[in-house]
Amino acid sequence: MPSLEQALRAAYRNREGLLIQLHDQATDCYRLFHGSQEGAPGLTVDRYGPQLLVQSFHQTLERDALLALHEQVCASLGGHLSLVYNDRSQGNSRIDRNDPVYRADATALEDQVGREWGINYRVRARHSGQDPLLFLDLRNVRGWVKTNSAGKSVLNLFAYTCGVGLCAAAGGAREVCNLDFAESNLAVGRENGALNPDLAPMQFVQSDYFPAIRQLAGLPVPQRRGRQLPEYPRLAPKQFDLVLLDPPAWSKSAFGTVDLLRDYQSLLKPALLATADGGVLICCNNLAKVHLEDWREQVLRCATKAGRPVRHWQALSPAADFPSADGQPPLKVLVLQL
């Protein structure tokens, strides 16, 4: 097995062409090392604007190795990046905030701005959540939305920090609605909007997915026998020209369960009904154990049963900074023309 230094060098060589393209596109947020595919499982190295975010998921990276990695990456890129190391090898993927290996400088933990497709994003290497505020493997999807949203109404479901919504606004969408259950996520989305003052304002709806999408789709919100449902925003039925469905792998609430492995259909059907005739629904599935071909057939069958057959589909893969030796990256994306 190659040393970490050799693996990093090979990873950079494999990305040189891509990095040139990204820099030309005003993008400085990308993955520099994808350890599971490049020789160090459980280790990722990401650039977020002026920050270098190193994360270990299986075992702690020793201090000397971390500092050598930082020096090597900065030399390859030809400039200094502030180093933040998050040891996430503890239970439940939580960051070890005691940080016994390397304590980041205070300046490295300050709020920064990263760029993708010419759009500004809030960069915060450590915050109350588990994950970075921008998922880098979804870059190609955001770029597709930016290119194909002019004049359209756009619904961004499971919006997280609203990156897709920003790209829709930057692409000339006439209306953008971001929906997420967490106000903390939408708060970052509002920050992102403020960082791009030239873009048209977006809408933000804080709601559990199930009552929101069922109302938009014109479906009733089921009552649970003997249990009172929590309050939720009342929404009028409405269809959108472009809908993005990017759910987490699993979550549970009083309204229902998100389970990408066993029940993608319960998420998909109301999203199909909330997409206008002739519109586009972009579906995402980030479970590594799900194969694209099997999932695609499931999605197409569900669309037909829902009375919204797919006229055309295409798959979007992550860019080359997320290599996959078997051609089956964990993130799978289908663009459905209804």
PDB file of N, CA and C in Angstrom, residues 5-91:
ATOM      1  N   GLU A   5       1.771  10.127   1.743  1.00  0.00           N
ATOM      2  CA  GLU A   5       2.372  11.140   0.874  1.00  0.00           C
ATOM      3  C   GLU A   5       2.233  10.747  -0.596  1.00  0.00           C
ATOM      4  N   GLN A   6       2.510   9.487  -0.914  1.00  0.00           N
ATOM      5  CA  GLN A   6       2.391   9.025  -2.303  1.00  0.00           C
ATOM      6  C   GLN A   6       0.937   9.059  -2.772  1.00  0.00           C
ATOM      7  N   ALA A   7       0.024   8.639  -1.894  1.00  0.00           N
ATOM      8  CA  ALA A   7      -1.394   8.632  -2.262  1.00  0.00           C
ATOM      9  C   ALA A   7      -1.902  10.047  -2.520  1.00  0.00           C
ATOM     10  N   LEU A   8      -1.474  11.000  -1.700  1.00  0.00           N
ATOM     11  CA  LEU A   8      -1.873  12.393  -1.905  1.00  0.00           C
ATOM     12  C   LEU A   8      -1.318  12.936  -3.224  1.00  0.00           C
ATOM     13  N   ARG A   9      -0.083  12.576  -3.523  1.00  0.00           N
ATOM     14  CA  ARG A   9       0.536  13.052  -4.759  1.00  0.00           C
ATOM     15  C   ARG A   9      -0.219  12.505  -5.975  1.00  0.00           C
ATOM     16  N   ALA A  10      -0.564  11.218  -5.933  1.00  0.00           N
ATOM     17  CA  ALA A  10      -1.310  10.618  -7.037  1.00  0.00           C
ATOM     18  C   ALA A  10      -2.693  11.244  -7.175  1.00  0.00           C
ATOM     19  N   ALA A  11      -3.339  11.493  -6.051  1.00  0.00           N
ATOM     20  CA  ALA A  11      -4.664  12.102  -6.088  1.00  0.00           C
ATOM     21  C   ALA A  11      -4.612  13.489  -6.720  1.00  0.00           C
ATOM     22  N   TYR A  12      -3.588  14.257  -6.388  1.00  0.00           N
ATOM     23  CA  TYR A  12      -3.474  15.593  -6.967  1.00  0.00           C
ATOM     24  C   TYR A  12      -3.230  15.516  -8.471  1.00  0.00           C
ATOM     25  N   ARG A  13      -2.364  14.595  -8.887  1.00  0.00           N
ATOM     26  CA  ARG A  13      -2.108  14.441 -10.326  1.00  0.00           C
ATOM     27  C   ARG A  13      -3.401  14.117 -11.076  1.00  0.00           C
ATOM     28  N   ASN A  14      -4.225  13.260 -10.480  1.00  0.00           N
ATOM     29  CA  ASN A  14      -5.475  12.866 -11.127  1.00  0.00           C
ATOM     30  C   ASN A  14      -6.487  14.007 -11.217  1.00  0.00           C
ATOM     31  N   ARG A  15      -6.267  15.060 -10.423  1.00  0.00           N
ATOM     32  CA  ARG A  15      -7.215  16.167 -10.374  1.00  0.00           C
ATOM     33  C   ARG A  15      -6.719  17.428 -11.076  1.00  0.00           C
ATOM     34  N   GLU A  16      -5.501  17.442 -11.525  1.00  0.00           N
ATOM     35  CA  GLU A  16      -4.933  18.691 -12.027  1.00  0.00           C
ATOM     36  C   GLU A  16      -5.797  19.324 -13.106  1.00  0.00           C
ATOM     37  N   GLY A  17      -6.245  18.539 -14.070  1.00  0.00           N
ATOM     38  CA  GLY A  17      -7.084  19.078 -15.134  1.00  0.00           C
ATOM     39  C   GLY A  17      -8.397  19.609 -14.597  1.00  0.00           C
ATOM     40  N   LEU A  18      -9.021  18.847 -13.680  1.00  0.00           N
ATOM     41  CA  LEU A  18     -10.282  19.282 -13.091  1.00  0.00           C
ATOM     42  C   LEU A  18     -10.098  20.583 -12.321  1.00  0.00           C
ATOM     43  N   LEU A  19      -9.029  20.696 -11.554  1.00  0.00           N
ATOM     44  CA  LEU A  19      -8.821  21.899 -10.742  1.00  0.00           C
ATOM     45  C   LEU A  19      -8.670  23.130 -11.620  1.00  0.00           C
ATOM     46  N   ILE A  20      -8.023  22.979 -12.750  1.00  0.00           N
ATOM     47  CA  ILE A  20      -7.915  24.109 -13.686  1.00  0.00           C
ATOM     48  C   ILE A  20      -9.303  24.545 -14.141  1.00  0.00           C
ATOM     49  N   GLN A  21     -10.140  23.568 -14.494  1.00  0.00           N
ATOM     50  CA  GLN A  21     -11.504  23.883 -14.924  1.00  0.00           C
ATOM     51  C   GLN A  21     -12.289  24.564 -13.799  1.00  0.00           C
ATOM     52  N   LEU A  22     -12.183  24.021 -12.592  1.00  0.00           N
ATOM     53  CA  LEU A  22     -12.937  24.575 -11.465  1.00  0.00           C
ATOM     54  C   LEU A  22     -12.507  26.001 -11.165  1.00  0.00           C
ATOM     55  N   HIS A  23     -11.219  26.251 -11.164  1.00  0.00           N
ATOM     56  CA  HIS A  23     -10.746  27.610 -10.903  1.00  0.00           C
ATOM     57  C   HIS A  23     -11.239  28.568 -11.983  1.00  0.00           C
ATOM     58  N   ASP A  24     -11.267  28.113 -13.236  1.00  0.00           N
ATOM     59  CA  ASP A  24     -11.793  28.943 -14.326  1.00  0.00           C
ATOM     60  C   ASP A  24     -13.278  29.225 -14.147  1.00  0.00           C
ATOM     61  N   GLN A  25     -13.993  28.314 -13.478  1.00  0.00           N
ATOM     62  CA  GLN A  25     -15.427  28.478 -13.230  1.00  0.00           C
ATOM     63  C   GLN A  25     -15.719  29.217 -11.929  1.00  0.00           C
ATOM     64  N   ALA A  26     -14.686  29.816 -11.326  1.00  0.00           N
ATOM     65  CA  ALA A  26     -14.826  30.532 -10.046  1.00  0.00           C
ATOM     66  C   ALA A  26     -15.307  29.586  -8.947  1.00  0.00           C
ATOM     67  N   THR A  27     -14.639  28.427  -8.881  1.00  0.00           N
ATOM     68  CA  THR A  27     -14.919  27.427  -7.843  1.00  0.00           C
ATOM     69  C   THR A  27     -13.657  27.153  -7.054  1.00  0.00           C
ATOM     70  N   ASP A  28     -13.728  27.310  -5.725  1.00  0.00           N
ATOM     71  CA  ASP A  28     -12.593  26.969  -4.872  1.00  0.00           C
ATOM     72  C   ASP A  28     -13.022  26.051  -3.727  1.00  0.00           C
ATOM     73  N   CYS A  29     -14.068  25.266  -3.972  1.00  0.00           N
ATOM     74  CA  CYS A  29     -14.526  24.255  -3.022  1.00  0.00           C
ATOM     75  C   CYS A  29     -14.541  22.906  -3.745  1.00  0.00           C
ATOM     76  N   TYR A  30     -13.707  21.967  -3.284  1.00  0.00           N
ATOM     77  CA  TYR A  30     -13.612  20.670  -3.949  1.00  0.00           C
ATOM     78  C   TYR A  30     -12.883  19.682  -3.049  1.00  0.00           C
ATOM     79  N   ARG A  31     -13.007  18.409  -3.386  1.00  0.00           N
ATOM     80  CA  ARG A  31     -12.324  17.342  -2.641  1.00  0.00           C
ATOM     81  C   ARG A  31     -10.954  17.092  -3.244  1.00  0.00           C
ATOM     82  N   LEU A  32      -9.947  17.128  -2.404  1.00  0.00           N
ATOM     83  CA  LEU A  32      -8.567  16.898  -2.835  1.00  0.00           C
ATOM     84  C   LEU A  32      -8.115  15.466  -2.603  1.00  0.00           C
ATOM     85  N   PHE A  33      -8.774  14.766  -1.687  1.00  0.00           N
ATOM     86  CA  PHE A  33      -8.401  13.371  -1.415  1.00  0.00           C
ATOM     87  C   PHE A  33      -9.624  12.623  -0.931  1.00  0.00           C
ATOM     88  N   HIS A  34      -9.969  11.563  -1.661  1.00  0.00           N
ATOM     89  CA  HIS A  34     -11.139  10.731  -1.364  1.00  0.00           C
ATOM     90  C   HIS A  34     -10.607   9.376  -0.907  1.00  0.00           C
ATOM     91  N   GLY A  35     -10.304   9.301   0.376  1.00  0.00           N
ATOM     92  CA  GLY A  35      -9.511   8.197   0.900  1.00  0.00           C
ATOM     93  C   GLY A  35     -10.031   6.820   0.620  1.00  0.00           C
ATOM     94  N   SER A  36     -11.358   6.629   0.612  1.00  0.00           N
ATOM     95  CA  SER A  36     -11.909   5.292   0.407  1.00  0.00           C
ATOM     96  C   SER A  36     -11.556   4.732  -0.963  1.00  0.00           C
ATOM     97  N   GLN A  37     -11.274   5.610  -1.924  1.00  0.00           N
ATOM     98  CA  GLN A  37     -10.945   5.176  -3.282  1.00  0.00           C
ATOM     99  C   GLN A  37      -9.498   5.469  -3.663  1.00  0.00           C
ATOM    100  N   GLU A  38      -8.773   6.138  -2.774  1.00  0.00           N
ATOM    101  CA  GLU A  38      -7.440   6.597  -3.155  1.00  0.00           C
ATOM    102  C   GLU A  38      -6.351   6.201  -2.155  1.00  0.00           C
ATOM    103  N   GLY A  39      -6.609   5.151  -1.377  1.00  0.00           N
ATOM    104  CA  GLY A  39      -5.530   4.560  -0.601  1.00  0.00           C
ATOM    105  C   GLY A  39      -5.520   4.801   0.887  1.00  0.00           C
ATOM    106  N   ALA A  40      -6.534   5.487   1.442  1.00  0.00           N
ATOM    107  CA  ALA A  40      -6.577   5.715   2.888  1.00  0.00           C
ATOM    108  C   ALA A  40      -8.035   5.768   3.333  1.00  0.00           C
ATOM    109  N   PRO A  41      -8.700   4.606   3.425  1.00  0.00           N
ATOM    110  CA  PRO A  41     -10.115   4.590   3.801  1.00  0.00           C
ATOM    111  C   PRO A  41     -10.373   5.359   5.095  1.00  0.00           C
ATOM    112  N   GLY A  42     -11.449   6.131   5.074  1.00  0.00           N
ATOM    113  CA  GLY A  42     -11.819   6.885   6.266  1.00  0.00           C
ATOM    114  C   GLY A  42     -11.177   8.247   6.371  1.00  0.00           C
ATOM    115  N   LEU A  43     -10.413   8.662   5.381  1.00  0.00           N
ATOM    116  CA  LEU A  43      -9.755   9.965   5.418  1.00  0.00           C
ATOM    117  C   LEU A  43     -10.215  10.800   4.230  1.00  0.00           C
ATOM    118  N   THR A  44     -10.652  12.021   4.479  1.00  0.00           N
ATOM    119  CA  THR A  44     -11.019  12.939   3.404  1.00  0.00           C
ATOM    120  C   THR A  44     -10.293  14.259   3.595  1.00  0.00           C
ATOM    121  N   VAL A  45      -9.958  14.891   2.471  1.00  0.00           N
ATOM    122  CA  VAL A  45      -9.295  16.191   2.478  1.00  0.00           C
ATOM    123  C   VAL A  45     -10.051  17.083   1.510  1.00  0.00           C
ATOM    124  N   ASP A  46     -10.660  18.141   2.034  1.00  0.00           N
ATOM    125  CA  ASP A  46     -11.492  19.027   1.228  1.00  0.00           C
ATOM    126  C   ASP A  46     -11.003  20.465   1.338  1.00  0.00           C
ATOM    127  N   ARG A  47     -11.069  21.171   0.229  1.00  0.00           N
ATOM    128  CA  ARG A  47     -10.842  22.606   0.253  1.00  0.00           C
ATOM    129  C   ARG A  47     -12.190  23.311   0.252  1.00  0.00           C
ATOM    130  N   TYR A  48     -12.344  24.238   1.186  1.00  0.00           N
ATOM    131  CA  TYR A  48     -13.497  25.127   1.226  1.00  0.00           C
ATOM    132  C   TYR A  48     -12.966  26.557   1.228  1.00  0.00           C
ATOM    133  N   GLY A  49     -12.768  27.103   0.043  1.00  0.00           N
ATOM    134  CA  GLY A  49     -12.237  28.462  -0.050  1.00  0.00           C
ATOM    135  C   GLY A  49     -10.874  28.553   0.602  1.00  0.00           C
ATOM    136  N   PRO A  50     -10.721  29.400   1.631  1.00  0.00           N
ATOM    137  CA  PRO A  50      -9.420  29.577   2.276  1.00  0.00           C
ATOM    138  C   PRO A  50      -9.090  28.510   3.317  1.00  0.00           C
ATOM    139  N   GLN A  51      -9.981  27.533   3.516  1.00  0.00           N
ATOM    140  CA  GLN A  51      -9.785  26.520   4.539  1.00  0.00           C
ATOM    141  C   GLN A  51      -9.489  25.155   3.926  1.00  0.00           C
ATOM    142  N   LEU A  52      -8.632  24.395   4.629  1.00  0.00           N
ATOM    143  CA  LEU A  52      -8.402  22.993   4.292  1.00  0.00           C
ATOM    144  C   LEU A  52      -9.015  22.162   5.409  1.00  0.00           C
ATOM    145  N   LEU A  53     -10.033  21.395   5.071  1.00  0.00           N
ATOM    146  CA  LEU A  53     -10.745  20.592   6.061  1.00  0.00           C
ATOM    147  C   LEU A  53     -10.330  19.137   5.910  1.00  0.00           C
ATOM    148  N   VAL A  54      -9.644  18.621   6.928  1.00  0.00           N
ATOM    149  CA  VAL A  54      -9.214  17.222   6.967  1.00  0.00           C
ATOM    150  C   VAL A  54     -10.104  16.498   7.975  1.00  0.00           C
ATOM    151  N   GLN A  55     -10.668  15.356   7.561  1.00  0.00           N
ATOM    152  CA  GLN A  55     -11.535  14.605   8.461  1.00  0.00           C
ATOM    153  C   GLN A  55     -11.166  13.124   8.421  1.00  0.00           C
ATOM    154  N   SER A  56     -11.118  12.517   9.602  1.00  0.00           N
ATOM    155  CA  SER A  56     -10.866  11.074   9.686  1.00  0.00           C
ATOM    156  C   SER A  56     -12.067  10.419  10.356  1.00  0.00           C
ATOM    157  N   PHE A  57     -12.525   9.321   9.755  1.00  0.00           N
ATOM    158  CA  PHE A  57     -13.736   8.654  10.207  1.00  0.00           C
ATOM    159  C   PHE A  57     -13.463   7.299  10.861  1.00  0.00           C
ATOM    160  N   HIS A  58     -12.290   6.709  10.616  1.00  0.00           N
ATOM    161  CA  HIS A  58     -11.996   5.382  11.153  1.00  0.00           C
ATOM    162  C   HIS A  58     -10.999   5.416  12.298  1.00  0.00           C
ATOM    163  N   GLN A  59      -9.960   6.211  12.141  1.00  0.00           N
ATOM    164  CA  GLN A  59      -8.963   6.318  13.207  1.00  0.00           C
ATOM    165  C   GLN A  59      -8.318   7.690  13.165  1.00  0.00           C
ATOM    166  N   THR A  60      -7.820   8.102  14.316  1.00  0.00           N
ATOM    167  CA  THR A  60      -7.216   9.430  14.440  1.00  0.00           C
ATOM    168  C   THR A  60      -5.951   9.528  13.589  1.00  0.00           C
ATOM    169  N   LEU A  61      -5.807  10.643  12.908  1.00  0.00           N
ATOM    170  CA  LEU A  61      -4.594  10.912  12.140  1.00  0.00           C
ATOM    171  C   LEU A  61      -3.563  11.549  13.067  1.00  0.00           C
ATOM    172  N   GLU A  62      -2.385  10.936  13.153  1.00  0.00           N
ATOM    173  CA  GLU A  62      -1.362  11.433  14.069  1.00  0.00           C
ATOM    174  C   GLU A  62      -0.916  12.839  13.673  1.00  0.00           C
ATOM    175  N   ARG A  63      -0.469  13.583  14.683  1.00  0.00           N
ATOM    176  CA  ARG A  63      -0.165  15.003  14.496  1.00  0.00           C
ATOM    177  C   ARG A  63       0.882  15.230  13.408  1.00  0.00           C
ATOM    178  N   ASP A  64       1.967  14.482  13.426  1.00  0.00           N
ATOM    179  CA  ASP A  64       3.023  14.695  12.432  1.00  0.00           C
ATOM    180  C   ASP A  64       2.517  14.423  11.024  1.00  0.00           C
ATOM    181  N   ALA A  65       1.692  13.378  10.869  1.00  0.00           N
ATOM    182  CA  ALA A  65       1.135  13.050   9.561  1.00  0.00           C
ATOM    183  C   ALA A  65       0.180  14.149   9.096  1.00  0.00           C
ATOM    184  N   LEU A  66      -0.582  14.707  10.032  1.00  0.00           N
ATOM    185  CA  LEU A  66      -1.511  15.776   9.697  1.00  0.00           C
ATOM    186  C   LEU A  66      -0.773  17.021   9.213  1.00  0.00           C
ATOM    187  N   LEU A  67       0.261  17.393   9.943  1.00  0.00           N
ATOM    188  CA  LEU A  67       1.011  18.598   9.566  1.00  0.00           C
ATOM    189  C   LEU A  67       1.740  18.397   8.238  1.00  0.00           C
ATOM    190  N   ALA A  68       2.242  17.181   8.000  1.00  0.00           N
ATOM    191  CA  ALA A  68       2.906  16.898   6.724  1.00  0.00           C
ATOM    192  C   ALA A  68       1.906  16.953   5.578  1.00  0.00           C
ATOM    193  N   LEU A  69       0.698  16.442   5.817  1.00  0.00           N
ATOM    194  CA  LEU A  69      -0.361  16.494   4.803  1.00  0.00           C
ATOM    195  C   LEU A  69      -0.682  17.945   4.456  1.00  0.00           C
ATOM    196  N   HIS A  70      -0.824  18.773   5.477  1.00  0.00           N
ATOM    197  CA  HIS A  70      -1.146  20.185   5.264  1.00  0.00           C
ATOM    198  C   HIS A  70      -0.071  20.871   4.423  1.00  0.00           C
ATOM    199  N   GLU A  71       1.172  20.633   4.773  1.00  0.00           N
ATOM    200  CA  GLU A  71       2.279  21.245   4.037  1.00  0.00           C
ATOM    201  C   GLU A  71       2.297  20.770   2.584  1.00  0.00           C
ATOM    202  N   GLN A  72       2.077  19.476   2.374  1.00  0.00           N
ATOM    203  CA  GLN A  72       2.112  18.925   1.015  1.00  0.00           C
ATOM    204  C   GLN A  72       0.990  19.493   0.158  1.00  0.00           C
ATOM    205  N   VAL A  73      -0.217  19.576   0.703  1.00  0.00           N
ATOM    206  CA  VAL A  73      -1.352  20.085  -0.071  1.00  0.00           C
ATOM    207  C   VAL A  73      -1.155  21.551  -0.430  1.00  0.00           C
ATOM    208  N   CYS A  74      -0.709  22.344   0.535  1.00  0.00           N
ATOM    209  CA  CYS A  74      -0.491  23.770   0.266  1.00  0.00           C
ATOM    210  C   CYS A  74       0.579  23.964  -0.807  1.00  0.00           C
ATOM    211  N   ALA A  75       1.619  23.136  -0.766  1.00  0.00           N
ATOM    212  CA  ALA A  75       2.669  23.233  -1.780  1.00  0.00           C
ATOM    213  C   ALA A  75       2.116  22.869  -3.161  1.00  0.00           C
ATOM    214  N   SER A  76       1.277  21.848  -3.229  1.00  0.00           N
ATOM    215  CA  SER A  76       0.699  21.447  -4.509  1.00  0.00           C
ATOM    216  C   SER A  76      -0.186  22.541  -5.092  1.00  0.00           C
ATOM    217  N   LEU A  77      -0.961  23.197  -4.229  1.00  0.00           N
ATOM    218  CA  LEU A  77      -1.886  24.229  -4.697  1.00  0.00           C
ATOM    219  C   LEU A  77      -1.198  25.572  -4.894  1.00  0.00           C
ATOM    220  N   GLY A  78      -0.014  25.717  -4.335  1.00  0.00           N
ATOM    221  CA  GLY A  78       0.723  26.962  -4.506  1.00  0.00           C
ATOM    222  C   GLY A  78       0.218  28.104  -3.655  1.00  0.00           C
ATOM    223  N   GLY A  79      -0.331  27.816  -2.495  1.00  0.00           N
ATOM    224  CA  GLY A  79      -0.809  28.864  -1.600  1.00  0.00           C
ATOM    225  C   GLY A  79      -1.187  28.286  -0.253  1.00  0.00           C
ATOM    226  N   HIS A  80      -1.294  29.158   0.753  1.00  0.00           N
ATOM    227  CA  HIS A  80      -1.600  28.696   2.112  1.00  0.00           C
ATOM    228  C   HIS A  80      -3.100  28.578   2.328  1.00  0.00           C
ATOM    229  N   LEU A  81      -3.509  27.484   2.964  1.00  0.00           N
ATOM    230  CA  LEU A  81      -4.878  27.293   3.407  1.00  0.00           C
ATOM    231  C   LEU A  81      -4.878  27.061   4.907  1.00  0.00           C
ATOM    232  N   SER A  82      -5.829  27.644   5.614  1.00  0.00           N
ATOM    233  CA  SER A  82      -5.950  27.431   7.057  1.00  0.00           C
ATOM    234  C   SER A  82      -6.405  26.005   7.326  1.00  0.00           C
ATOM    235  N   LEU A  83      -5.725  25.334   8.242  1.00  0.00           N
ATOM    236  CA  LEU A  83      -5.996  23.923   8.504  1.00  0.00           C
ATOM    237  C   LEU A  83      -7.001  23.749   9.630  1.00  0.00           C
ATOM    238  N   VAL A  84      -8.021  22.924   9.363  1.00  0.00           N
ATOM    239  CA  VAL A  84      -8.951  22.469  10.396  1.00  0.00           C
ATOM    240  C   VAL A  84      -9.028  20.953  10.296  1.00  0.00           C
ATOM    241  N   TYR A  85      -8.801  20.280  11.423  1.00  0.00           N
ATOM    242  CA  TYR A  85      -8.870  18.817  11.460  1.00  0.00           C
ATOM    243  C   TYR A  85     -10.017  18.397  12.359  1.00  0.00           C
ATOM    244  N   ASN A  86     -10.942  17.620  11.816  1.00  0.00           N
ATOM    245  CA  ASN A  86     -12.059  17.075  12.575  1.00  0.00           C
ATOM    246  C   ASN A  86     -11.901  15.567  12.679  1.00  0.00           C
ATOM    247  N   ASP A  87     -11.638  15.098  13.886  1.00  0.00           N
ATOM    248  CA  ASP A  87     -11.570  13.662  14.136  1.00  0.00           C
ATOM    249  C   ASP A  87     -12.983  13.166  14.391  1.00  0.00           C
ATOM    250  N   ARG A  88     -13.519  12.403  13.430  1.00  0.00           N
ATOM    251  CA  ARG A  88     -14.885  11.909  13.536  1.00  0.00           C
ATOM    252  C   ARG A  88     -14.908  10.392  13.702  1.00  0.00           C
ATOM    253  N   SER A  89     -13.843   9.858  14.297  1.00  0.00           N
ATOM    254  CA  SER A  89     -13.751   8.413  14.481  1.00  0.00           C
ATOM    255  C   SER A  89     -14.487   7.935  15.731  1.00  0.00           C
ATOM    256  N   GLN A  90     -15.042   8.883  16.491  1.00  0.00           N
ATOM    257  CA  GLN A  90     -15.809   8.498  17.668  1.00  0.00           C
ATOM    258  C   GLN A  90     -17.197   8.033  17.250  1.00  0.00           C
ATOM    259  N   GLY A  91     -17.983   7.546  18.198  1.00  0.00           N
ATOM    260  CA  GLY A  91     -19.304   7.002  17.884  1.00  0.00           C
ATOM    261  C   GLY A  91     -20.210   8.016  17.229  1.00  0.00           C
TER     262      GLY A  91
END
